[in-house]
Coordinates of C-alpha atoms and ligand atoms in Angstrom, one line a residue:
M98 CA 0.3 0.1 -0.1
T99 CA 1.4 3.4 -0.7
P100 CA 1.5 5.9 2.7
P101 CA -0.9 8.6 2.4
E102 CA -0.1 11.8 0.4
P103 CA 1.2 14.9 3.3
E104 CA -2.9 16.4 2.4
E105 CA -4.1 13.2 3.4
I106 CA -2.1 12.9 6.6
L107 CA -2.6 16.8 7.8
A108 CA -6.5 16.3 7.3
R109 CA -6.0 13.2 9.1
L110 CA -4.9 14.7 12.2
D111 CA -7.2 17.8 12.0
A112 CA -10.2 15.5 12.4
Y113 CA -8.7 13.8 15.0
R114 CA -8.1 17.1 17.4
Q115 CA -12.4 18.1 16.3
A116 CA -12.9 16.0 19.6
D117 CA -10.2 18.0 21.0
A118 CA -11.2 20.8 23.4
P119 CA -11.2 24.8 22.2
T120 CA -7.2 25.6 22.7
H121 CA -8.5 29.4 22.2
G122 CA -11.0 31.9 22.8
G123 CA -11.5 31.1 27.1
R124 CA -13.1 28.3 26.6
V125 CA -11.4 26.5 28.8
L126 CA -10.5 27.6 32.1
S127 CA -7.6 25.1 33.0
Y128 CA -5.0 24.1 31.1
V129 CA -4.5 26.3 28.4
Y130 CA -3.6 29.9 28.9
D131 CA -3.8 32.1 25.5
S132 CA -3.0 35.7 25.8
G133 CA -5.1 36.1 23.0
L134 CA -2.6 37.6 20.5
A135 CA -2.2 35.5 17.5
E136 CA 0.9 36.8 16.2
L137 CA 2.6 35.0 19.5
D138 CA 1.3 31.6 18.0
E139 CA 2.7 32.3 14.5
L140 CA 6.1 33.8 16.0
A141 CA 6.0 30.8 18.1
A142 CA 5.4 28.5 15.4
A143 CA 7.7 30.4 13.0
A144 CA 10.9 29.9 15.5
A145 CA 10.4 26.3 16.1
A146 CA 10.0 25.5 12.9
R147 CA 13.7 27.2 12.7
V148 CA 15.2 24.2 15.3
Q149 CA 13.0 21.2 14.6
A150 CA 15.9 19.6 14.1
V151 CA 18.8 20.6 16.3
N152 CA 19.4 18.2 19.3
A153 CA 19.4 20.3 22.1
L154 CA 21.7 17.5 24.2
D155 CA 24.9 19.5 23.2
P156 CA 24.6 23.2 23.3
T157 CA 28.6 22.8 22.3
T158 CA 27.4 21.9 18.7
F159 CA 24.3 24.0 18.7
P160 CA 25.9 27.6 20.5
S161 CA 21.9 28.3 19.7
V162 CA 20.9 26.3 22.2
A163 CA 23.5 28.3 25.0
Q164 CA 22.3 31.3 24.0
L165 CA 18.5 30.7 23.8
Q166 CA 18.9 29.4 27.2
A167 CA 20.9 32.3 28.7
D168 CA 18.7 34.9 27.1
V169 CA 15.6 32.6 29.2
V170 CA 17.1 32.6 32.0
A171 CA 18.3 36.1 32.3
F172 CA 15.0 37.7 32.0
A173 CA 13.2 35.3 34.1
R174 CA 16.3 36.4 36.5
D175 CA 15.3 39.9 36.3
V176 CA 10.9 38.8 36.6
L177 CA 11.4 36.8 39.9
G178 CA 13.9 38.6 41.8
G179 CA 17.7 36.9 41.0
G180 CA 20.7 38.7 40.9
P181 CA 24.2 38.3 39.2
E182 CA 24.7 35.0 40.8
T183 CA 21.9 33.2 40.2
S184 CA 21.8 30.4 37.2
G185 CA 18.9 27.9 36.2
A186 CA 18.0 25.9 33.5
V187 CA 14.7 25.5 30.9
T188 CA 13.0 22.5 31.6
S189 CA 10.3 20.7 29.0
G190 CA 7.8 21.3 32.6
G191 CA 6.5 22.5 35.6
T192 CA 7.5 19.0 36.6
E193 CA 10.6 18.5 35.6
S194 CA 11.5 22.2 37.1
I195 CA 10.1 20.3 40.3
L196 CA 12.2 17.2 39.6
L197 CA 15.6 18.8 39.5
A198 CA 15.0 20.9 42.5
V199 CA 13.9 18.4 45.2
L200 CA 17.1 16.1 42.6
A201 CA 19.9 19.2 43.8
A202 CA 18.1 19.3 47.4
R203 CA 18.5 15.5 47.7
K204 CA 21.8 16.1 46.6
R205 CA 22.7 18.9 48.8
W206 CA 20.9 16.8 51.9
R207 CA 23.4 13.7 51.0
E208 CA 26.2 15.4 50.7
R209 CA 25.6 17.2 54.7
H210 CA 24.9 13.8 56.4
P211 CA 26.9 11.7 54.6
G212 CA 26.3 7.6 55.6
S213 CA 23.0 8.3 57.1
T214 CA 20.2 5.9 56.2
T215 CA 17.4 8.0 57.4
T216 CA 15.8 8.8 54.5
P217 CA 15.2 12.1 53.4
R218 CA 12.0 14.0 53.6
V219 CA 10.9 17.3 51.2
V220 CA 8.2 19.4 53.7
A221 CA 5.6 21.1 51.7
P222 CA 1.9 22.0 52.1
S223 CA -1.5 19.8 51.3
T224 CA -1.9 22.4 48.9
A225 CA 1.6 22.1 47.2
H226 CA 1.4 20.4 43.5
A227 CA 1.1 16.7 42.7
A228 CA 4.3 16.8 41.6
F229 CA 6.5 16.8 44.6
H230 CA 4.8 13.6 45.8
K231 CA 6.0 12.3 42.3
A232 CA 9.7 13.6 42.5
A233 CA 9.4 12.4 45.8
H234 CA 8.5 9.1 44.9
Y235 CA 10.6 8.9 41.9
L236 CA 14.0 10.0 44.1
G237 CA 12.9 7.7 46.9
L238 CA 12.3 11.0 50.0
D239 CA 8.8 10.9 52.2
L240 CA 7.2 13.6 51.3
V241 CA 5.1 15.1 54.5
P242 CA 2.4 17.0 53.9
V243 CA 1.1 20.0 55.8
P244 CA -2.1 20.4 56.4
V245 CA -3.7 23.6 55.3
D246 CA -6.3 25.3 56.9
P247 CA -9.9 23.4 55.4
A248 CA -11.8 26.6 55.1
G249 CA -9.1 29.0 54.0
G250 CA -6.6 27.5 52.3
T251 CA -3.7 29.4 53.3
L252 CA -1.2 27.7 56.2
P253 CA 0.1 28.9 59.1
A254 CA 4.5 29.5 58.4
A255 CA 4.8 28.5 62.2
R256 CA 2.7 24.6 61.4
V257 CA 5.2 23.8 58.5
V258 CA 8.4 25.6 60.8
E259 CA 7.1 22.9 63.5
H260 CA 8.4 20.3 60.4
L261 CA 12.0 20.5 59.8
D262 CA 14.5 18.8 61.3
E263 CA 17.9 17.2 60.2
A264 CA 15.5 14.9 58.1
T265 CA 14.6 17.9 55.9
A266 CA 16.6 17.9 52.5
L267 CA 13.5 20.9 51.0
V268 CA 10.7 23.0 52.5
V269 CA 7.9 23.6 49.9
A270 CA 6.2 27.1 49.9
S271 CA 3.8 28.3 47.0
A272 CA 3.6 31.0 44.8
P273 CA -0.3 30.1 44.5
A274 CA -0.5 26.8 45.2
Y275 CA -2.7 25.9 42.3
P276 CA -6.1 24.3 44.2
H277 CA -7.2 27.8 45.2
G278 CA -5.4 30.1 44.2
V279 CA -3.3 30.9 47.7
V280 CA 0.1 31.9 48.1
D281 CA 1.7 30.6 51.3
P282 CA 4.2 33.0 53.8
V283 CA 6.7 32.7 51.4
A284 CA 9.2 35.1 54.1
Q285 CA 8.0 32.9 57.3
I286 CA 9.1 29.8 55.7
A287 CA 12.1 30.7 54.0
G288 CA 13.1 32.5 56.7
A289 CA 13.1 29.8 58.8
A290 CA 14.9 27.3 56.1
A291 CA 17.5 29.5 56.2
E292 CA 18.4 29.5 60.0
R293 CA 18.0 25.8 59.9
D294 CA 20.4 25.5 56.7
I295 CA 17.5 23.6 54.7
P296 CA 16.8 24.5 50.8
C297 CA 13.7 26.1 50.0
H298 CA 11.8 25.7 47.2
V299 CA 8.8 28.5 45.7
D300 CA 6.8 27.1 43.3
A301 CA 5.5 29.7 41.1
C302 CA 5.3 27.6 38.1
V303 CA 1.5 29.2 36.9
G304 CA 2.3 32.6 39.5
G305 CA 6.0 32.8 38.0
F306 CA 4.4 34.7 34.4
V307 CA 2.1 36.8 36.1
L308 CA 2.4 38.0 39.5
P309 CA 5.9 40.0 39.3
W310 CA 2.8 42.1 37.6
W311 CA -0.1 41.7 40.3
P312 CA -1.2 44.9 42.6
E313 CA -0.2 43.7 46.1
A314 CA 0.8 40.1 45.2
G315 CA 3.8 40.3 48.9
A316 CA 6.8 38.9 48.7
W317 CA 7.2 36.0 47.2
D318 CA 10.5 34.9 44.7
L319 CA 13.9 34.7 44.3
S320 CA 14.6 38.2 45.9
V321 CA 13.1 36.4 49.7
P322 CA 16.2 35.4 51.7
G323 CA 16.1 31.8 52.4
V324 CA 14.7 31.4 49.1
T325 CA 17.4 29.5 47.5
S326 CA 14.6 27.7 44.0
I327 CA 12.0 29.0 42.2
S328 CA 10.5 27.3 39.0
A329 CA 8.4 29.2 36.8
D330 CA 6.2 27.8 33.6
L331 CA 6.6 29.7 30.5
H332 CA 3.7 27.5 28.9
K333 CA 1.8 28.9 31.7
F334 CA 1.7 32.9 32.0
G335 CA 4.5 32.9 29.8
Y336 CA 2.0 32.0 26.7
A337 CA 4.3 30.1 25.4
P338 CA 3.6 26.5 23.5
K339 CA 3.6 23.9 26.0
G340 CA 7.3 21.9 26.6
A341 CA 9.0 25.5 28.4
S342 CA 9.5 26.2 31.9
V343 CA 12.3 27.6 34.2
L344 CA 14.0 26.6 36.6
L345 CA 16.2 29.2 38.8
F346 CA 18.8 28.5 42.0
A347 CA 20.0 31.6 43.4
D348 CA 22.6 29.4 45.3
P349 CA 25.2 28.5 42.3
A350 CA 26.4 24.9 44.5
L351 CA 22.5 24.3 43.7
D352 CA 22.0 24.7 41.1
R353 CA 25.6 22.7 40.0
A354 CA 23.9 19.4 42.1
R355 CA 20.7 19.0 39.6
Y356 CA 23.1 18.0 36.8
Y357 CA 24.0 14.8 35.9
A358 CA 27.1 13.8 34.2
L359 CA 29.8 10.4 32.7
T360 CA 32.2 9.4 31.7
D361 CA 32.1 6.2 33.1
W362 CA 30.7 4.0 29.5
P363 CA 32.9 4.1 26.6
G364 CA 30.5 6.3 24.7
Y365 CA 30.6 10.1 24.3
P366 CA 31.1 12.4 28.1
V367 CA 27.5 13.0 29.1
V368 CA 27.1 15.6 31.3
N369 CA 23.1 16.4 31.0
P370 CA 21.5 19.8 32.6
T371 CA 18.0 18.8 32.8
A372 CA 16.3 15.0 33.1
L373 CA 16.3 14.0 29.5
G374 CA 18.7 13.3 26.6
S375 CA 18.5 14.0 23.4
R376 CA 16.2 17.1 23.3
S377 CA 13.8 19.5 20.8
A378 CA 14.9 23.2 20.8
M379 CA 11.6 23.3 19.5
S380 CA 10.0 25.1 23.2
L381 CA 13.1 26.4 24.0
A382 CA 13.2 28.7 21.0
A383 CA 9.7 29.3 20.8
A384 CA 9.2 30.4 24.3
W385 CA 12.0 32.7 23.9
A386 CA 10.5 34.4 20.5
V387 CA 7.7 35.0 22.9
L388 CA 9.0 36.5 26.0
T389 CA 11.6 38.4 24.0
R390 CA 8.7 39.2 22.0
L391 CA 6.3 40.5 25.1
G392 CA 8.9 41.6 27.6
T393 CA 7.9 43.2 30.1
Q394 CA 5.9 45.6 29.5
G395 CA 3.4 43.4 27.2
Y396 CA 3.6 41.1 30.3
A397 CA 2.3 43.6 32.3
D398 CA 0.2 45.0 30.0
L399 CA -1.7 41.2 29.7
T400 CA -1.7 40.9 33.3
D401 CA -3.8 44.1 34.1
R402 CA -6.4 42.5 32.1
V403 CA -6.2 39.2 33.8
V404 CA -6.1 41.4 37.6
R405 CA -9.5 43.0 35.5
T406 CA -11.6 40.9 34.7
T407 CA -10.5 38.0 38.2
A408 CA -12.0 40.8 39.9
V409 CA -15.3 41.0 37.7
V410 CA -15.6 36.7 38.2
R411 CA -15.2 36.2 41.4
E412 CA -17.3 39.2 41.8
V413 CA -19.9 37.5 40.1
V414 CA -19.5 34.3 42.5
D415 CA -19.6 35.9 45.8
G416 CA -23.2 36.5 43.9
I417 CA -24.1 33.6 43.4
R418 CA -26.6 31.8 46.4
G419 CA -25.0 29.1 47.4
L420 CA -21.4 29.6 46.4
R421 CA -18.3 30.6 47.4
V422 CA -14.9 32.0 46.4
L423 CA -12.6 29.5 49.0
G424 CA -9.8 31.8 51.7
D425 CA -8.6 34.6 49.8
P426 CA -6.6 33.8 46.8
V427 CA -3.8 35.9 44.7
G428 CA -3.9 35.5 41.5
P429 CA -5.5 34.7 38.3
L430 CA -6.8 30.9 40.1
L431 CA -10.0 30.7 41.8
A432 CA -11.1 27.3 43.5
V433 CA -15.0 28.2 44.1
V434 CA -16.8 25.4 46.7
A435 CA -20.1 25.0 48.3
D436 CA -21.0 28.4 50.4
P437 CA -21.6 26.0 53.9
E438 CA -23.5 29.0 55.8
A439 CA -26.3 28.9 53.4
D440 CA -29.8 26.6 53.2
H441 CA -29.3 23.2 52.6
A442 CA -31.9 23.9 49.5
D443 CA -30.0 27.0 48.2
R444 CA -27.6 24.5 48.5
V445 CA -24.9 24.4 45.3
D446 CA -22.6 21.3 44.7
P447 CA -19.0 22.4 43.2
H448 CA -18.5 19.3 40.7
A449 CA -22.6 19.7 39.8
W450 CA -22.6 23.2 39.0
A451 CA -19.0 22.8 36.6
G452 CA -21.3 20.2 35.0
A453 CA -24.1 22.6 33.9
V454 CA -22.2 25.0 33.5
A455 CA -20.1 22.4 30.5
R456 CA -23.2 23.0 29.2
R457 CA -23.5 26.1 29.0
G458 CA -20.0 26.7 27.0
F459 CA -17.4 26.4 29.7
V460 CA -15.2 24.0 30.6
L461 CA -14.1 23.7 34.0
Q462 CA -12.1 21.7 37.2
G463 CA -13.7 19.3 39.6
Q464 CA -11.0 18.8 42.8
P465 CA -12.4 16.5 44.8
G466 CA -12.0 16.9 48.4
M467 CA -9.7 16.2 50.6
T468 CA -9.2 14.5 54.2
Q469 CA -5.6 16.3 55.3
T470 CA -3.2 14.7 57.6
D471 CA -4.7 16.1 60.7
G472 CA -8.7 15.2 60.3
T473 CA -9.5 17.6 58.7
T474 CA -11.2 18.2 54.8
I475 CA -10.5 20.6 52.3
P476 CA -13.7 21.1 50.7
R477 CA -14.7 19.5 46.7
S478 CA -14.2 22.6 44.5
T479 CA -14.4 23.8 40.6
H480 CA -11.4 25.3 39.8
L481 CA -11.5 27.9 37.8
T482 CA -7.7 29.8 36.1
I483 CA -8.4 33.8 33.7
T484 CA -6.4 34.2 31.3
P485 CA -6.3 37.7 28.8
V486 CA -9.0 35.9 27.2
T487 CA -11.0 35.8 29.1
S488 CA -11.5 39.5 29.3
G489 CA -13.1 38.6 25.7
V490 CA -16.2 36.0 27.1
A491 CA -16.8 37.1 30.8
G492 CA -20.5 38.5 30.1
E493 CA -21.0 34.6 28.4
L494 CA -18.8 33.4 30.9
A495 CA -20.6 35.4 34.2
A496 CA -24.4 34.0 32.2
A497 CA -23.3 30.3 32.0
L498 CA -22.0 30.5 36.1
V499 CA -25.0 31.9 37.0
A500 CA -27.6 29.4 35.1
G501 CA -25.5 26.8 35.5
A502 CA -25.8 27.1 39.8
E503 CA -29.5 28.1 38.6
D504 CA -30.0 24.4 37.0
V505 CA -28.3 23.0 40.2
R506 CA -29.2 25.0 43.0
G507 CA -30.3 22.4 46.1
Q508 CA -30.0 19.1 44.3
T509 CA -28.0 16.9 47.3
G510 CA -24.6 16.3 46.0
G511 CA -22.4 13.6 47.5
V512 CA -20.8 14.8 50.4
P513 CA -16.9 14.4 50.8
G514 CA -15.8 11.2 53.3
S515 CA -19.6 10.7 54.1
A516 CA -19.8 7.5 52.3
A517 CA -17.9 4.3 54.4
Q518 CA -14.9 3.3 52.1
G519 CA -15.1 0.1 50.0
E520 CA -19.2 0.7 49.8
V521 CA -19.7 2.7 46.7
P522 CA -19.7 0.6 43.7
V523 CA -17.0 0.9 41.7
P524 CA -17.4 1.0 37.8
D525 CA -14.6 -0.9 35.9
P526 CA -12.5 0.7 34.2
A527 CA -12.0 -0.5 31.0
D528 CA -16.0 0.5 30.8
L529 CA -15.2 3.2 31.7
A530 CA -13.2 4.1 28.7
R531 CA -14.1 2.0 26.2
Q532 CA -18.2 4.6 27.1
A533 CA -16.0 7.6 27.3
R534 CA -13.5 7.3 23.9
E535 CA -17.4 5.9 22.5
T536 CA -19.4 8.4 23.3
G537 CA -17.0 11.9 23.6
E538 CA -18.5 11.8 27.0
L539 CA -16.8 11.1 30.5
D540 CA -19.1 11.9 33.9
L541 CA -16.6 13.5 35.9
A542 CA -18.3 14.8 38.6
S543 CA -19.2 10.6 39.2
V544 CA -15.2 9.8 39.2
L545 CA -14.4 12.9 41.2
A546 CA -16.7 11.4 44.0
L547 CA -15.2 7.6 43.7
I548 CA -12.3 9.8 43.5
E549 CA -13.0 11.0 47.0
A550 CA -15.0 7.7 48.8
L551 CA -11.8 5.3 48.1
P552 CA -8.9 4.9 49.8
R553 CA -6.4 7.2 47.6
E554 CA -4.2 3.9 47.1
R555 CA -7.6 2.5 45.5
S556 CA -8.6 5.4 43.7
A557 CA -4.9 6.0 41.4
A558 CA -4.6 2.4 40.5
L559 CA -8.8 3.3 38.9
L560 CA -6.8 6.1 36.9
V561 CA -3.9 3.8 36.1
D562 CA -6.2 1.6 34.6
F563 CA -8.8 4.0 33.1
L564 CA -6.2 5.8 31.7
A565 CA -4.3 2.9 30.3
E566 CA -7.2 2.5 28.9
F567 CA -8.4 5.4 27.0
T568 CA -4.8 5.6 25.4
A569 CA -4.1 2.2 24.2
A570 CA -3.9 0.7 21.0
P571 CA -6.7 -1.0 19.0
R572 CA -6.5 -4.4 19.6
D573 CA -7.6 -6.4 15.9
Ligands
PLP82 C1 1.4 23.5 36.4 C2 1.6 23.6 37.9 C3 3.2 22.9 38.2 C4 3.5 21.8 37.2 O1 3.8 21.9 36.2 P1 3.5 20.8 34.8 O2 4.2 22.2 33.7 O3 2.9 20.7 34.5 O4 4.3 19.7 34.9 C5 4.0 22.5 39.6 N1 3.3 24.0 40.6 C6 2.5 24.6 39.7 C7 1.5 25.4 41.3 C8 1.0 24.7 38.9 O5 0.5 25.4 38.5

């Protein structure tokens, strides 16, 4: 059989893309960060195409890679409160930045505890990103989750400080944390960490390219004494295509600790600054082009739009009977929860609400309730990320948020933690996946309720089985 012509291949790709959520236009309030500037998308694509064949594995063979990275690091250093000593890397995303920050901290801890049989620990707020759990899992550390105030998502710094001990390799603060958009008390945590000579990572993956221009964002960046590293995703509010994040270190020695080098094999001398070996320069070049074009003024202008729209959306949500915004978020992320003070008949379940709002054309992100180690429960919520394009659909969005609440007000949703473990009917994940593939629909509210009701190992295993089946190659 002759292979298909290029046009046909691209037509097939377009057909596959039909089922995707829209990446532009502000209808999806998570996953995508749309500047609304078509010119930036075109520039990014053109820049990526120019380095398509480059292998970023070796910047001595491809010095453009070193230059692009140096430009990006210099820009990020200025924006994130770094100094002339600040160094770092461009990685493939927030997860990789965090993996490397944890790796560097582990190396330092081991150097300071030679021969120790203790398992080093990462101390992180309950709301810290899953990537810290993943890093601890990959790298053999224990993660100590510190409970936040479940009503407001705030973290009493003293609670974190209590956990800092000899075994602590790294302490984490988020600016802001993804689930609720709340900024942790970075100065107090970093200060206490510095007194004990413990590295402190600020996870500004989502906030790093928006908080610098946000009014009254407080002190959260590398300029805060005791902050040793920071991550900021270019592919979020940096408005770059996916595959780019920056990781910066205040301390050059800690920065060195993220590298891997090997001369003890018969192949080329290996020195990898990040997790991958051969790697694309496409997302680096694209991100570089976007931030060079925007400059700090461009980011300030886009942030301005986000600030205004976020205030509008907050006001709309606060005006909806039965719902409220959790805590006091700083930045463009909001978590919406059922108003615990509302009468039962007025209550709105945030997941049922997300379903109703989806039927009205806007995709919000459901987050399950979670019991913390101190027994308190962070309520289930629905997450919204406001981006520059949200301003163009703000009226429509407001109408959908209000009408969606009317649709489901007073319907009793599941109450987190109320189902006894093991008593809920558990669907076959393979059936669920096949059904979702065939119909293009997935009842997310039920999936989230199941996650709340099942023991966490079981729900995690269920997700694995589901995704494996959902993405599986055809067997016939
Ligand atoms: C998105 C995010 C991450 C993880 O980043 P990825 O790019 O998805 O790997 C980490 N921390 C926070 C706060 C985030 O918002």
